[in-house]
mmCIF file of C-alpha atoms in Angstrom:
data_model
loop_
_atom_site.group_PDB
_atom_site.id
_atom_site.type_symbol
_atom_site.label_atom_id
_atom_site.label_comp_id
_atom_site.label_asym_id
_atom_site.label_seq_id
_atom_site.Cartn_x
_atom_site.Cartn_y
_atom_site.Cartn_z
ATOM 1 C CA ILE S 861 -32.693 -4.583 -104.850
ATOM 2 C CA TYR S 862 -32.774 -1.745 -107.364
ATOM 3 C CA VAL S 863 -30.175 -3.507 -109.523
ATOM 4 C CA ILE S 864 -32.323 -6.649 -109.602
ATOM 5 C CA TYR S 865 -35.351 -4.539 -110.594
ATOM 6 C CA LEU S 866 -33.398 -2.922 -113.438
ATOM 7 C CA TRP S 867 -32.194 -6.315 -114.619
ATOM 8 C CA GLN S 868 -35.744 -7.696 -114.717
ATOM 9 C CA GLN S 869 -36.961 -4.644 -116.662
ATOM 10 C CA HIS S 870 -34.086 -5.056 -119.177
ATOM 11 C CA GLN S 871 -32.854 -1.554 -118.397
ATOM 12 C CA MET S 872 -29.570 -2.563 -116.866
ATOM 13 C CA SER S 873 -26.473 -2.006 -118.949
ATOM 14 C CA PHE S 874 -23.997 -3.183 -116.318
ATOM 15 C CA GLY S 875 -22.447 -6.542 -117.146
ATOM 16 C CA LEU S 876 -22.929 -6.410 -120.895
ATOM 17 C CA ASN S 877 -19.410 -5.356 -121.856
ATOM 18 C CA MET S 878 -15.755 -5.737 -120.833
ATOM 19 C CA SER S 879 -15.757 -2.406 -118.999
ATOM 20 C CA SER S 880 -18.287 -3.823 -116.558
ATOM 21 C CA PHE S 881 -16.135 -6.921 -116.101
ATOM 22 C CA TRP S 882 -13.039 -4.855 -115.259
ATOM 23 C CA LEU S 883 -15.045 -2.586 -112.962
ATOM 24 C CA LEU S 884 -16.457 -5.587 -111.119
ATOM 25 C CA PHE S 885 -13.040 -7.152 -110.525
ATOM 26 C CA SER S 886 -11.068 -3.936 -109.986
ATOM 27 C CA GLY S 887 -11.319 -4.361 -106.210
ATOM 28 C CA ALA S 888 -9.667 -7.779 -106.320
ATOM 29 C CA ILE S 889 -7.134 -6.609 -108.883
ATOM 30 C CA THR S 890 -6.197 -3.755 -106.539
ATOM 31 C CA ALA S 891 -6.252 -5.815 -103.340
ATOM 32 C CA ILE S 892 -3.974 -8.644 -104.493
ATOM 33 C CA PRO S 893 -0.769 -6.532 -104.786
ATOM 34 C CA LEU S 894 -1.550 -4.802 -101.485
ATOM 35 C CA ILE S 895 -1.979 -8.145 -99.705
ATOM 36 C CA LEU S 896 1.262 -9.469 -101.212
ATOM 37 C CA PHE S 897 3.100 -6.267 -100.212
ATOM 38 C CA SER S 898 1.776 -6.608 -96.665
ATOM 39 C CA ALA S 899 2.945 -10.222 -96.470
ATOM 40 C CA GLY S 900 6.373 -9.298 -97.812
ATOM 41 C CA ALA S 901 6.724 -6.253 -95.556
ATOM 42 C CA LYS S 902 6.433 -8.472 -92.495
ATOM 43 C CA ARG S 903 9.524 -10.426 -93.572
ATOM 44 C CA ILE S 904 12.042 -7.619 -94.083
ATOM 45 C CA PRO S 905 13.213 -4.690 -91.915
ATOM 46 C CA LEU S 906 11.277 -1.435 -92.164
ATOM 47 C CA SER S 907 14.444 0.454 -93.096
ATOM 48 C CA LEU S 908 14.790 -1.738 -96.195
ATOM 49 C CA ILE S 909 11.142 -1.154 -97.098
ATOM 50 C CA GLY S 910 11.746 2.585 -96.848
ATOM 51 C CA PHE S 911 14.739 2.324 -99.161
ATOM 52 C CA ILE S 912 12.860 0.192 -101.689
ATOM 53 C CA GLN S 913 10.074 2.793 -101.804
ATOM 54 C CA TYR S 914 12.543 5.192 -103.479
ATOM 55 C CA VAL S 915 13.538 2.790 -106.254
ATOM 56 C CA GLY S 916 10.298 2.971 -108.280
ATOM 57 C CA PRO S 917 10.055 6.769 -108.444
ATOM 58 C CA THR S 918 13.776 7.004 -109.229
ATOM 59 C CA ILE S 919 13.413 4.600 -112.162
ATOM 60 C CA MET S 920 10.489 6.667 -113.471
ATOM 61 C CA PHE S 921 12.547 9.831 -112.965
ATOM 62 C CA VAL S 922 15.491 8.451 -114.972
ATOM 63 C CA LEU S 923 13.206 7.113 -117.722
ATOM 64 C CA GLY S 924 11.456 10.468 -117.959
ATOM 65 C CA ILE S 925 14.701 12.363 -118.400
ATOM 66 C CA PHE S 926 16.752 10.055 -120.616
ATOM 67 C CA VAL S 927 14.175 8.046 -122.556
ATOM 68 C CA PHE S 928 11.208 10.406 -122.893
ATOM 69 C CA LYS S 929 13.283 13.645 -122.879
ATOM 70 C CA GLU S 930 11.143 15.367 -120.225
ATOM 71 C CA PRO S 931 12.187 18.926 -119.309
ATOM 72 C CA PHE S 932 14.482 18.963 -116.290
ATOM 73 C CA SER S 933 15.482 22.102 -114.408
ATOM 74 C CA ILE S 934 18.422 22.750 -112.103
ATOM 75 C CA ASP S 935 15.990 23.041 -109.170
ATOM 76 C CA GLN S 936 14.789 19.496 -109.777
ATOM 77 C CA LEU S 937 18.386 18.265 -110.037
ATOM 78 C CA ILE S 938 19.316 19.865 -106.713
ATOM 79 C CA THR S 939 16.257 18.341 -105.031
ATOM 80 C CA PHE S 940 17.045 14.925 -106.485
ATOM 81 C CA ILE S 941 20.653 15.165 -105.252
ATOM 82 C CA PHE S 942 19.526 16.141 -101.733
ATOM 83 C CA ILE S 943 17.074 13.251 -101.527
ATOM 84 C CA TRP S 944 19.557 10.629 -102.691
ATOM 85 C CA THR S 945 22.363 12.081 -100.555
ATOM 86 C CA GLY S 946 20.127 11.611 -97.517
ATOM 87 C CA ILE S 947 19.304 8.050 -98.559
ATOM 88 C CA VAL S 948 22.976 7.195 -99.106
ATOM 89 C CA LEU S 949 23.995 8.702 -95.748
ATOM 90 C CA TYR S 950 21.251 6.814 -93.917
ATOM 91 C CA SER S 951 22.129 3.549 -95.680
ATOM 92 C CA LEU S 952 25.813 4.054 -94.904
ATOM 93 C CA SER S 953 25.072 4.640 -91.214
ATOM 94 C CA GLN S 954 22.952 1.481 -91.097
ATOM 95 C CA TYR S 955 25.723 -0.491 -92.807
ATOM 96 C CA ILE S 956 28.335 0.760 -90.317
ATOM 97 C CA LYS S 957 26.000 -0.018 -87.422
ATOM 98 C CA LEU S 958 25.468 -3.542 -88.763
ATOM 99 C CA LYS S 959 29.230 -4.114 -89.063
ATOM 100 C CA LYS S 960 29.817 -3.000 -85.455
ATOM 101 C CA HIS S 961 26.961 -5.073 -84.010
ATOM 102 C CA PRO S 962 26.233 -8.052 -86.278
ATOM 103 C CA VAL S 963 22.806 -9.624 -86.014
ATOM 104 C CA ALA S 964 22.743 -13.208 -84.731
ATOM 105 C CA LYS S 965 21.617 -15.715 -87.345
ATOM 106 C CA THR S 966 18.641 -17.893 -86.537
ATOM 107 C CA LEU S 967 18.306 -21.487 -87.525
#
């Protein structure tokens, strides 16, 4: 009601520029990727989703070091190696488990 009052009194600045447009539609712009992620997450195993969640930050990590020449300490390297060693070991165990007990294909 207050917004309508301001609009009638010509004191409202919302809606007169592109910033207002983007602010108005920011909810939808944010919700669309989340809805699509939710729909896609229902179609693949959770272990694969967990693995995919590491790809984005790793790409940013590599770009930061090699493209943008960000400072990189030995502590960060050790942490990065531990994280990816754990991911590789988990993925390897899942692969071996899948080879021993193959999943039946559905029609």
